[in-house]
Amino acid sequence: MSQVVAKAPAVTLESTHPERKPTGKNDIFIARQPIFDCNSTVYAYELLFRSGGDNMARVKDGSVASSQVLLNAFVDMCIHEIAENRQVFVNFTREFLVEEIPLPLSPKSLVVEVLEDVVVDETVVNGLQKLSRKGYQLALDDYIFTDNKEPLFDVIDIVKIDILGCDVSKLETEIKALKARNIKLLAEKVETHEEFELCKRLGFDYFQGFYFCKPMILTGQSIKPNRLSVLKILAKLQDPNCDISELESLISKDVGISYKILRIINSAFYNFRREIKSVREAIVALGLKTIRDWMCIIVLTDIDDKPQELLSQSLRRARMMQTLSAKCGYNGETGFITGLFSSIDAIMDQSMESILRQLPLADNIVNALVSGDGEYGSLLQTITRYEQGDWENLTVRNLSNQDLIKGYIESITWTAQLFARLED
């Protein structure tokens, strides 16, 4: 995959040392989690922050020091690139809510989250009223029906409800009361497609959780015809015996894929001195491995009945696996394929095991995807934990905090640029 990312910054290998947790007390971990609308289209992102160091202190612990860490994160990081110009939900400490510290983003970009443990007093209410008058949307985080948050309902725009363990009948009553106040509702921890459909029926407006990257497997259901053709192409692409003529034939059978391959190779991304006019020329110019990777990307992103965030997640993981594999002294190409196929079960709506039986992948990739074993499995778990904000359990080899943070942010911008090229 090295040729595909020819313009990416060069990565260097580091010396091997025992497994450890990444350190760096001045580093700030940042991750985003998608918030969806009823069509599973990304409406906004919640940004999660955590300071580095041994104590891994949460940025939302309410202290002035944590407020400063949060402020520094906005100053030092390209938040708009991370959020891809969508609104961001951010948990802010009391100091921000009462305007002791100014908010770092404009009302168009920011939804201010009021944490469940913020003491609701006159100072907080007045502060939120001022923020509302300035145009900020306000969200109440982790609302529990027994909470005494009534004074906030006249100023709050969105209420976030953790649906885990909620009684449905009680939920319906509370939803009606909140809807009567013209408050939007956001369901948190939506982990299955069944929960997503239930929350839609109950009247929730927005949804947050990892339901979108879970496969919808129905007993006795075979692979859909469009998925089956995708799987056949992916299998051929991963066949080590696939030669130039076979690959050319495979690409040329699909006008859309041929067009995209030629558009990509003739773009400023590669900047060849002359125009590449045929598929065979493209294969010769880029090499079999690079063309295979582009084909995998194009075939997967052409699936139009899955949330784009799912496909975007696969590409981000592929890129992050590639760059961090190189940092660890592993094979970047193997890392890329491992990351790219990490959500293939959700894309195909089949179990990972059944899909991998049909793909001629190397054992180390299969073991990584099925059971998380081996060096690639360990790295994939680290990346998944990073995505979910599970930063206490990041245990890796040869990687610093900055390696992870930069790898994550760079994977977001790389994927956004990739989608832009594919949509040209």
XYZ file of C-alpha atoms in Angstrom:
424
model
C 0.000 0.000 0.000
C 3.013 2.287 0.168
C 2.407 3.564 -3.357
C -1.197 4.531 -2.621
C -0.059 6.872 0.095
C 3.006 8.204 -1.669
C 2.257 11.733 -0.480
C 1.730 10.768 3.152
C 4.481 11.655 5.643
C 7.192 9.019 5.818
C 7.021 6.749 8.855
C 10.082 5.544 10.711
C 10.625 2.334 12.591
C 11.396 2.453 16.275
C 13.455 0.054 18.339
C 11.657 -2.811 20.009
C 11.007 -2.604 23.734
C 8.685 -4.445 26.152
C 4.947 -3.902 25.943
C 3.895 -0.835 27.852
C 1.181 1.735 28.166
C 1.842 4.896 26.167
C 2.915 7.834 28.293
C 3.158 11.564 27.892
C 1.549 13.656 30.582
C 1.148 16.677 28.329
C -0.551 14.737 25.522
C -4.270 14.998 24.933
C -6.160 12.033 23.556
C -9.080 12.959 21.329
C -11.692 10.755 19.679
C -15.010 11.342 18.000
C -18.187 9.296 18.196
C -20.909 9.741 15.583
C -24.401 10.961 16.407
C -26.933 9.806 13.810
C -30.330 10.990 12.660
C -33.242 8.656 11.888
C -31.695 7.761 8.521
C -28.369 6.703 10.090
C -26.746 9.756 8.540
C -24.154 11.479 10.710
C -25.749 14.574 12.264
C -22.833 15.545 14.493
C -19.907 14.100 16.440
C -19.338 13.977 20.161
C -15.716 14.783 20.942
C -14.058 12.882 23.769
C -10.918 14.182 25.443
C -8.515 12.785 27.990
C -5.213 14.109 29.234
C -2.146 11.875 29.127
C 0.051 10.788 31.997
C -0.130 7.968 34.463
C -3.426 8.994 36.049
C -5.179 9.422 32.652
C -7.407 12.016 34.325
C -10.681 12.665 32.595
C -10.930 16.107 31.096
C -14.449 16.434 32.466
C -13.587 16.112 36.167
C -14.662 19.681 36.859
C -11.335 21.146 37.878
C -9.847 24.350 36.525
C -6.814 22.345 35.392
C -9.044 20.092 33.297
C -10.723 23.140 31.801
C -7.307 24.370 30.712
C -6.482 20.990 29.171
C -9.714 21.160 27.195
C -9.011 24.694 26.053
C -5.513 23.695 24.941
C -6.984 20.815 22.940
C -9.088 23.191 20.888
C -6.165 25.543 20.365
C -3.630 22.847 19.437
C -5.788 20.498 17.350
C -7.626 20.995 14.079
C -11.077 20.412 15.523
C -12.857 21.357 12.293
C -10.889 18.710 10.397
C -11.619 16.079 13.033
C -15.333 16.944 12.914
C -15.309 17.280 9.101
C -17.127 20.620 9.478
C -20.066 19.094 11.342
C -21.315 20.266 14.720
C -19.543 18.841 17.750
C -21.010 17.889 21.118
C -18.542 18.538 23.943
C -18.784 17.984 27.702
C -17.775 21.218 29.387
C -16.844 21.860 32.989
C -18.691 24.315 35.212
C -16.061 26.985 34.526
C -17.152 27.121 30.887
C -20.881 26.976 31.638
C -20.752 30.021 33.897
C -18.382 31.789 31.472
C -15.378 31.949 33.766
C -13.564 30.547 30.710
C -14.794 31.494 27.205
C -16.010 28.734 24.916
C -13.470 27.956 22.176
C -15.888 27.494 19.245
C -18.687 29.476 17.654
C -22.396 28.632 18.172
C -22.597 27.261 14.613
C -19.981 24.611 15.391
C -20.668 23.663 18.996
C -23.330 21.944 21.089
C -22.573 22.494 24.783
C -23.158 19.393 26.916
C -24.121 19.834 30.570
C -22.825 16.864 32.530
C -25.156 14.975 34.803
C -22.996 15.744 37.854
C -23.081 19.530 37.399
C -24.817 21.082 40.408
C -27.791 23.030 39.100
C -27.831 26.354 40.904
C -28.735 29.909 39.990
C -25.244 30.642 38.662
C -25.344 27.681 36.263
C -28.879 28.476 35.082
C -27.929 32.102 34.419
C -24.778 31.007 32.583
C -26.721 28.635 30.345
C -29.312 31.300 29.592
C -26.520 33.617 28.433
C -25.037 30.891 26.228
C -28.465 30.191 24.747
C -28.978 33.868 23.947
C -25.629 33.831 22.135
C -26.957 31.064 19.911
C -25.393 27.964 21.473
C -27.388 24.741 21.484
C -27.420 23.102 24.906
C -27.653 19.378 25.627
C -28.248 17.675 28.978
C -26.031 14.598 29.226
C -27.041 11.233 30.757
C -30.425 12.442 31.965
C -31.981 10.240 34.638
C -35.696 10.723 35.219
C -35.216 11.069 38.964
C -32.701 13.911 38.495
C -33.722 17.333 39.710
C -32.941 19.052 36.414
C -36.330 20.727 35.968
C -34.851 24.270 36.140
C -32.842 23.511 32.981
C -35.691 22.402 30.738
C -36.639 25.923 29.693
C -33.177 26.466 28.199
C -32.073 22.952 27.132
C -32.432 22.023 23.435
C -31.461 18.337 23.530
C -31.735 15.714 26.266
C -29.468 12.655 26.072
C -30.911 9.485 27.610
C -28.929 6.316 28.306
C -31.358 3.635 27.116
C -29.574 0.692 28.743
C -31.857 -0.801 31.373
C -34.641 1.731 30.781
C -38.231 0.619 31.328
C -39.980 1.173 27.986
C -43.357 2.191 29.455
C -41.739 4.749 31.753
C -39.592 5.932 28.865
C -42.686 6.602 26.755
C -44.203 8.789 29.495
C -41.033 10.822 29.955
C -40.563 11.227 26.209
C -44.050 12.716 25.862
C -43.329 15.210 28.648
C -40.024 16.281 27.099
C -41.477 16.473 23.587
C -44.214 18.773 24.924
C -41.423 21.227 25.748
C -40.065 21.024 22.167
C -36.918 19.296 23.417
C -35.068 17.009 20.996
C -34.158 13.563 22.314
C -30.904 11.682 21.822
C -30.666 7.974 22.664
C -27.265 6.957 24.033
C -25.666 3.496 24.010
C -27.723 2.188 21.107
C -25.805 -1.017 20.506
C -28.076 -3.108 18.257
C -30.239 -2.497 15.203
C -33.260 -3.649 17.225
C -32.593 -0.940 19.816
C -32.216 1.625 17.036
C -35.612 0.719 15.562
C -37.237 0.753 19.022
C -35.838 4.190 19.799
C -37.103 5.512 16.472
C -40.601 4.225 17.287
C -40.434 5.835 20.732
C -39.767 9.222 19.159
C -36.038 9.786 19.599
C -34.519 12.238 17.140
C -30.833 11.315 17.387
C -28.894 8.164 18.175
C -25.440 7.447 19.555
C -23.858 4.029 19.904
C -22.171 1.321 17.886
C -25.269 -0.312 16.389
C -24.206 0.872 12.920
C -21.106 -1.357 12.898
C -22.965 -4.533 13.899
C -24.129 -7.006 11.237
C -27.853 -7.584 10.743
C -27.815 -11.373 10.484
C -31.110 -13.184 9.911
C -31.274 -16.945 10.443
C -31.184 -18.797 7.147
C -30.517 -15.642 5.147
C -28.039 -16.020 2.316
C -25.744 -13.232 1.211
C -27.583 -10.612 -0.863
C -26.745 -10.785 -4.599
C -24.984 -7.395 -4.619
C -22.938 -8.431 -1.585
C -22.077 -11.766 -3.192
C -20.599 -10.070 -6.254
C -18.574 -7.780 -3.979
C -17.301 -10.778 -2.046
C -16.248 -12.535 -5.257
C -14.281 -9.486 -6.376
C -12.616 -9.166 -2.970
C -11.712 -12.859 -3.035
C -10.099 -12.521 -6.453
C -8.228 -9.401 -5.347
C -6.767 -11.242 -2.361
C -5.730 -14.258 -4.436
C -1.898 -14.139 -4.614
C -2.055 -15.877 -8.007
C -4.144 -13.096 -9.581
C -1.995 -11.711 -12.420
C -2.157 -8.484 -14.421
C -4.435 -9.910 -17.130
C -6.967 -11.258 -14.614
C -6.977 -8.010 -12.669
C -7.381 -5.993 -15.875
C -10.325 -8.161 -16.896
C -11.922 -7.824 -13.458
C -11.660 -4.030 -13.503
C -12.714 -3.630 -17.132
C -15.968 -5.540 -16.571
C -17.261 -2.645 -14.465
C -17.349 0.738 -16.210
C -17.797 2.585 -12.909
C -14.742 0.984 -11.314
C -12.636 1.529 -14.441
C -13.621 5.198 -14.505
C -12.738 5.703 -10.835
C -9.385 3.940 -11.152
C -8.405 6.166 -14.082
C -9.707 9.300 -12.345
C -7.614 8.531 -9.272
C -4.412 7.737 -11.139
C -4.715 10.888 -13.265
C -5.451 13.133 -10.288
C -3.000 15.443 -8.536
C -2.633 12.692 -5.921
C -0.169 10.891 -8.224
C 0.740 13.710 -10.604
C 2.037 11.571 -13.479
C 3.622 13.555 -16.304
C 1.348 12.024 -18.919
C -2.267 10.898 -18.905
C -2.871 7.220 -18.124
C -5.522 6.092 -20.619
C -6.040 2.369 -19.987
C -6.572 0.005 -17.077
C -3.471 -1.994 -18.011
C -1.376 1.181 -18.011
C -2.755 1.988 -14.558
C -1.821 -1.451 -13.221
C 1.697 -1.192 -14.628
C 2.129 2.349 -13.295
C 0.909 1.664 -9.755
C 1.645 -2.032 -9.344
C -0.607 -4.971 -8.523
C -0.729 -4.384 -4.767
C -1.713 -0.743 -5.018
C -4.389 -1.387 -7.649
C -5.774 -4.225 -5.524
C -6.062 -1.908 -2.548
C -7.790 0.783 -4.595
C -10.168 -1.838 -5.959
C -11.039 -3.030 -2.442
C -11.719 0.564 -1.391
C -13.843 1.352 -4.452
C -15.866 -1.867 -4.260
C -16.637 -1.415 -0.559
C -17.491 2.275 -0.802
C -19.841 1.601 -3.730
C -22.209 -0.224 -1.354
C -24.977 2.343 -1.012
C -27.369 0.792 1.517
C -25.040 1.062 4.503
C -24.255 4.183 6.565
C -21.289 6.028 5.100
C -19.877 6.183 8.625
C -19.452 2.392 8.566
C -17.447 2.536 5.342
C -15.539 5.554 6.638
C -14.672 3.621 9.805
C -13.234 0.771 7.729
C -11.025 3.173 5.792
C -9.871 5.040 8.907
C -8.896 1.772 10.546
C -7.119 0.634 7.393
C -5.073 3.812 7.265
C -4.331 3.847 11.000
C -3.403 0.150 10.941
C -1.078 0.820 8.018
C 0.797 3.723 9.585
C 1.018 2.202 13.075
C 2.042 -1.209 11.706
C 5.002 0.484 10.056
C 5.802 2.257 13.334
C 5.837 -1.100 15.120
C 8.000 -2.754 12.473
C 5.134 -4.815 11.029
C 4.030 -5.044 7.402
C 1.979 -1.957 6.518
C 0.153 -3.721 3.675
C -1.024 -6.486 6.006
C -2.093 -3.884 8.534
C -4.065 -2.006 5.874
C -6.038 -5.071 4.759
C -6.694 -6.067 8.378
C -8.156 -2.654 9.136
C -10.107 -2.463 5.880
C -11.829 -5.790 6.545
C -12.406 -5.153 10.265
C -16.060 -4.186 9.644
C -16.696 -6.533 6.718
C -19.242 -8.490 8.788
C -21.413 -5.389 9.242
C -21.003 -4.408 5.583
C -21.992 -7.884 4.358
C -24.477 -8.682 7.159
C -22.813 -12.033 7.752
C -20.644 -13.410 10.519
C -16.944 -12.666 10.254
C -16.117 -16.379 10.199
C -18.441 -17.162 7.269
C -17.077 -14.262 5.214
C -13.433 -15.075 5.844
C -13.980 -18.675 4.745
C -14.605 -17.235 1.275
C -11.595 -14.916 1.209
C -8.053 -16.269 0.660
C -6.503 -14.128 3.378
C -3.268 -14.873 5.215
C -3.629 -16.643 8.559
C -2.322 -13.677 10.541
C -5.075 -11.461 9.085
C -7.774 -14.066 9.754
C -6.591 -14.587 13.334
C -6.548 -10.837 13.914
C -10.101 -10.381 12.600
C -11.711 -13.421 14.223
C -10.065 -13.628 17.625
C -7.830 -10.567 17.954
C -4.738 -12.774 18.068
C -1.229 -11.904 16.978
C 0.492 -8.580 16.516
C -2.112 -7.308 14.049
C -4.965 -8.418 16.288
C -3.410 -6.619 19.241
C -2.923 -3.452 17.197
C -6.488 -3.602 15.842
C -7.824 -3.913 19.399
C -5.757 -0.888 20.416
C -7.206 1.159 17.552
C -10.764 0.039 18.343
C -10.303 0.993 21.993
C -8.925 4.355 20.945
C -11.986 4.979 18.748
C -14.289 4.214 21.672
C -12.386 6.400 24.126
C -11.248 3.379 26.165
C -7.853 4.960 26.679
C -7.004 3.256 29.988
C -6.601 -0.054 28.150
C -4.243 1.051 25.394
C -1.344 -1.394 25.640
C 0.941 -1.393 22.630
C 4.507 -1.929 21.496
C 6.746 0.799 20.138
C 4.012 3.441 20.136
C 3.884 6.702 22.046
C 0.813 8.780 22.863
C 1.698 11.057 19.972
C 1.912 8.124 17.549
C -1.655 7.152 18.432
C -3.052 10.685 18.482
C -1.414 11.706 15.203
C -2.319 8.379 13.588
C -5.965 8.812 14.561
C -6.270 12.412 13.376
C -4.356 11.722 10.153
C -6.622 8.742 9.385
C -9.664 11.042 9.579
C -8.241 13.615 7.165
C -6.886 10.899 4.837
C -10.308 9.215 4.660
C -12.121 12.503 4.043
C -9.746 13.283 1.171
C -10.200 9.769 -0.196
C -13.998 10.072 -0.269
C -13.622 13.443 -1.987
C -11.505 11.841 -4.724
C -13.935 8.965 -5.187
C -16.868 11.372 -5.496
C -15.208 13.578 -8.135
